[in-house]
CSV table of C-alpha atoms in Angstrom, one decimal:
chain,number,residue,atom,x,y,z
A,22,UNK,CA,-24.4,0.2,-19.6
A,23,UNK,CA,-22.1,-2.8,-20.1
A,24,UNK,CA,-22.8,-5.6,-17.7
A,25,UNK,CA,-19.8,-7.6,-16.3
A,26,UNK,CA,-19.7,-11.2,-15.0
A,27,UNK,CA,-21.0,-12.1,-11.5
A,28,UNK,CA,-19.2,-14.4,-9.1
A,29,UNK,CA,-21.3,-17.6,-8.6
A,30,UNK,CA,-22.8,-17.7,-5.1
A,31,UNK,CA,-22.6,-14.0,-4.4
A,32,UNK,CA,-25.4,-13.0,-2.0
A,33,UNK,CA,-27.1,-10.9,-2.8
A,34,UNK,CA,-26.5,-11.6,-6.5
A,35,UNK,CA,-24.6,-8.7,-8.1
A,36,UNK,CA,-23.9,-7.4,-11.6
A,37,UNK,CA,-21.1,-4.9,-12.3
A,38,UNK,CA,-22.3,-2.1,-14.6
A,39,UNK,CA,-20.3,0.7,-16.1
A,40,UNK,CA,-20.7,3.1,-13.1
A,41,UNK,CA,-22.7,1.0,-10.6
A,42,UNK,CA,-23.1,-2.2,-8.9
A,43,UNK,CA,-26.6,-3.7,-9.4
A,44,UNK,CA,-28.2,-6.0,-6.9
A,45,UNK,CA,-30.5,-8.4,-8.6
A,46,UNK,CA,-33.4,-10.7,-7.7
A,47,UNK,CA,-33.0,-13.9,-9.7
A,48,UNK,CA,-35.8,-15.9,-8.3
A,49,UNK,CA,-37.1,-16.0,-11.8
A,50,UNK,CA,-33.9,-16.3,-13.9
A,51,UNK,CA,-35.8,-15.5,-17.1
A,52,UNK,CA,-36.9,-12.2,-15.6
A,53,UNK,CA,-34.2,-10.8,-13.3
A,54,UNK,CA,-35.2,-7.7,-11.3
A,55,UNK,CA,-32.8,-5.0,-10.3
A,56,UNK,CA,-33.4,-4.4,-6.6
A,57,UNK,CA,-31.0,-1.5,-6.1
A,58,UNK,CA,-27.8,0.0,-7.3
A,59,UNK,CA,-24.7,1.3,-5.6
A,60,UNK,CA,-22.9,4.1,-7.5
A,61,UNK,CA,-19.3,3.4,-8.2
A,62,UNK,CA,-16.4,5.5,-9.4
A,63,UNK,CA,-15.5,3.5,-12.5
A,64,UNK,CA,-16.4,0.3,-14.2
A,65,UNK,CA,-16.8,-2.7,-12.0
A,66,UNK,CA,-14.6,-5.6,-13.2
A,67,UNK,CA,-15.0,-8.0,-10.3
A,68,UNK,CA,-17.1,-8.4,-7.1
A,69,UNK,CA,-16.5,-10.3,-3.9
A,70,UNK,CA,-19.4,-10.2,-1.3
A,71,UNK,CA,-18.8,-11.1,2.3
A,72,UNK,CA,-20.9,-10.4,5.4
A,73,UNK,CA,-23.1,-7.8,3.6
A,74,UNK,CA,-20.2,-5.9,2.2
A,75,UNK,CA,-19.4,-5.9,-1.6
A,76,UNK,CA,-15.7,-5.4,-2.4
A,77,UNK,CA,-15.3,-4.2,-5.9
A,78,UNK,CA,-12.4,-4.2,-8.3
A,79,UNK,CA,-13.5,-0.8,-9.6
A,80,UNK,CA,-11.4,-0.2,-12.7
A,81,UNK,CA,-9.5,3.1,-12.6
A,82,UNK,CA,-10.8,3.8,-9.1
A,83,UNK,CA,-9.2,0.8,-7.5
A,84,UNK,CA,-10.9,-0.8,-4.5
A,85,UNK,CA,-14.4,0.3,-3.7
A,86,UNK,CA,-16.7,-1.0,-0.9
A,87,UNK,CA,-20.5,-1.0,-0.7
A,88,UNK,CA,-22.9,-2.0,2.1
A,89,UNK,CA,-25.3,-4.4,0.4
A,90,UNK,CA,-27.0,-5.8,3.5
A,91,UNK,CA,-30.2,-4.1,2.3
A,92,UNK,CA,-30.4,-5.0,-1.4
A,93,UNK,CA,-33.0,-2.4,-2.1
A,94,UNK,CA,-30.8,0.4,-0.6
A,95,UNK,CA,-27.1,-0.4,-1.1
A,96,UNK,CA,-24.7,2.3,0.1
A,97,UNK,CA,-21.1,3.2,-1.0
A,98,UNK,CA,-18.7,2.9,2.0
A,99,UNK,CA,-15.1,3.5,1.0
A,100,UNK,CA,-12.5,3.7,-1.8
A,101,UNK,CA,-8.8,3.4,-2.3
A,102,UNK,CA,-7.5,4.5,-5.8
A,103,UNK,CA,-4.7,2.2,-7.1
A,104,UNK,CA,-2.2,3.4,-9.7
A,105,UNK,CA,-3.4,1.0,-12.3
A,106,UNK,CA,-7.0,-0.3,-13.0
A,107,UNK,CA,-8.3,-2.9,-10.5
A,108,UNK,CA,-9.2,-6.0,-12.4
A,109,UNK,CA,-9.8,-8.8,-9.9
A,110,UNK,CA,-10.5,-9.1,-6.1
A,111,UNK,CA,-10.5,-11.8,-3.4
A,112,UNK,CA,-11.3,-11.3,0.3
A,113,UNK,CA,-9.9,-13.4,3.1
A,114,UNK,CA,-10.3,-12.6,6.7
A,115,UNK,CA,-9.8,-8.8,7.1
A,116,UNK,CA,-7.8,-8.5,3.9
A,117,UNK,CA,-8.7,-7.7,0.3
A,118,UNK,CA,-6.3,-8.8,-2.4
A,119,UNK,CA,-6.6,-6.7,-5.5
A,120,UNK,CA,-4.9,-7.2,-8.9
A,121,UNK,CA,-4.2,-3.7,-10.3
A,122,UNK,CA,-1.0,-4.0,-12.4
A,123,UNK,CA,0.6,-5.7,-9.4
A,124,UNK,CA,-0.9,-7.3,-6.3
A,125,UNK,CA,-2.3,-4.9,-3.6
A,126,UNK,CA,-3.2,-6.1,-0.2
A,127,UNK,CA,-5.6,-4.0,1.9
A,128,UNK,CA,-6.8,-4.2,5.5
A,129,UNK,CA,-10.6,-3.9,5.3
A,130,UNK,CA,-11.3,-4.3,9.0
A,131,UNK,CA,-13.1,-0.9,8.5
A,132,UNK,CA,-14.6,-1.1,5.0
A,133,UNK,CA,-15.2,2.7,5.1
A,134,UNK,CA,-11.4,3.1,5.1
A,135,UNK,CA,-9.5,0.4,3.1
A,136,UNK,CA,-5.8,0.7,4.1
A,137,UNK,CA,-3.0,-0.5,1.9
A,138,UNK,CA,-0.7,-2.8,3.9
A,139,UNK,CA,1.4,-4.5,1.2
A,140,UNK,CA,2.0,-4.6,-2.5
A,141,UNK,CA,3.9,-6.7,-4.9
A,142,UNK,CA,4.9,-5.1,-8.3
A,143,UNK,CA,5.0,-7.6,-11.1
A,144,UNK,CA,6.3,-7.1,-14.7
A,145,UNK,CA,3.4,-9.1,-16.1
A,146,UNK,CA,0.6,-7.9,-13.9
A,147,UNK,CA,-1.1,-9.9,-11.2
A,148,UNK,CA,-4.4,-11.5,-12.0
A,149,UNK,CA,-7.1,-13.7,-10.2
A,150,UNK,CA,-5.8,-13.7,-6.6
A,151,UNK,CA,-6.9,-16.5,-4.3
A,152,UNK,CA,-6.0,-17.2,-0.7
A,153,UNK,CA,-5.7,-20.8,0.6
A,154,UNK,CA,-3.7,-22.6,3.2
A,155,UNK,CA,-1.9,-19.5,4.3
A,156,UNK,CA,-0.8,-18.5,0.8
A,157,UNK,CA,-1.9,-16.0,-1.8
A,158,UNK,CA,-1.9,-17.4,-5.3
A,159,UNK,CA,-2.2,-15.3,-8.5
A,160,UNK,CA,-1.2,-15.5,-12.2
A,161,UNK,CA,1.4,-13.2,-13.6
A,162,UNK,CA,0.9,-12.8,-17.3
A,163,UNK,CA,3.5,-14.9,-19.1
A,164,UNK,CA,5.2,-15.5,-15.7
A,165,UNK,CA,2.8,-18.3,-14.7
A,166,UNK,CA,1.4,-19.0,-11.3
A,167,UNK,CA,2.9,-17.2,-8.3
A,168,UNK,CA,2.5,-18.0,-4.6
A,169,UNK,CA,3.4,-16.1,-1.4
A,170,UNK,CA,3.1,-17.0,2.2
A,171,UNK,CA,0.5,-14.7,3.8
A,172,UNK,CA,0.5,-14.4,7.6
A,173,UNK,CA,-2.6,-12.5,8.9
A,174,UNK,CA,-1.4,-10.3,11.8
A,175,UNK,CA,-3.8,-9.5,14.7
């Protein structure tokens, strides 16, 4: 399987594989040990871990969520298929921001049922979303940096 990059600071440390998310013990960095794996629907491009839930940019399968609170026994939770491959993900509050051709915003209050709440189609694709100071920022191919105000509704 092809391993994909891991976000620095993810807890537990995770590695995206071709069809799985691997949770890894890196106490001895020279000898990492796979503690458990969570089956995914596609190839994992990006991972964001928050409060024991891993949010995955799961390639052709869009957004996938896994319970990683027990690293030895991670469990798949939910999935939402996007029309284009999911490449990057960022989670803020109860929302996941997924770049998949355009920018897709999901309510993940219930991670077993991610719900699409907004999308922004872009001609150059949306990449690397980040939320800060009430705005979502992302790059758009040759279109440069884009920013939108994001108001989290109760």
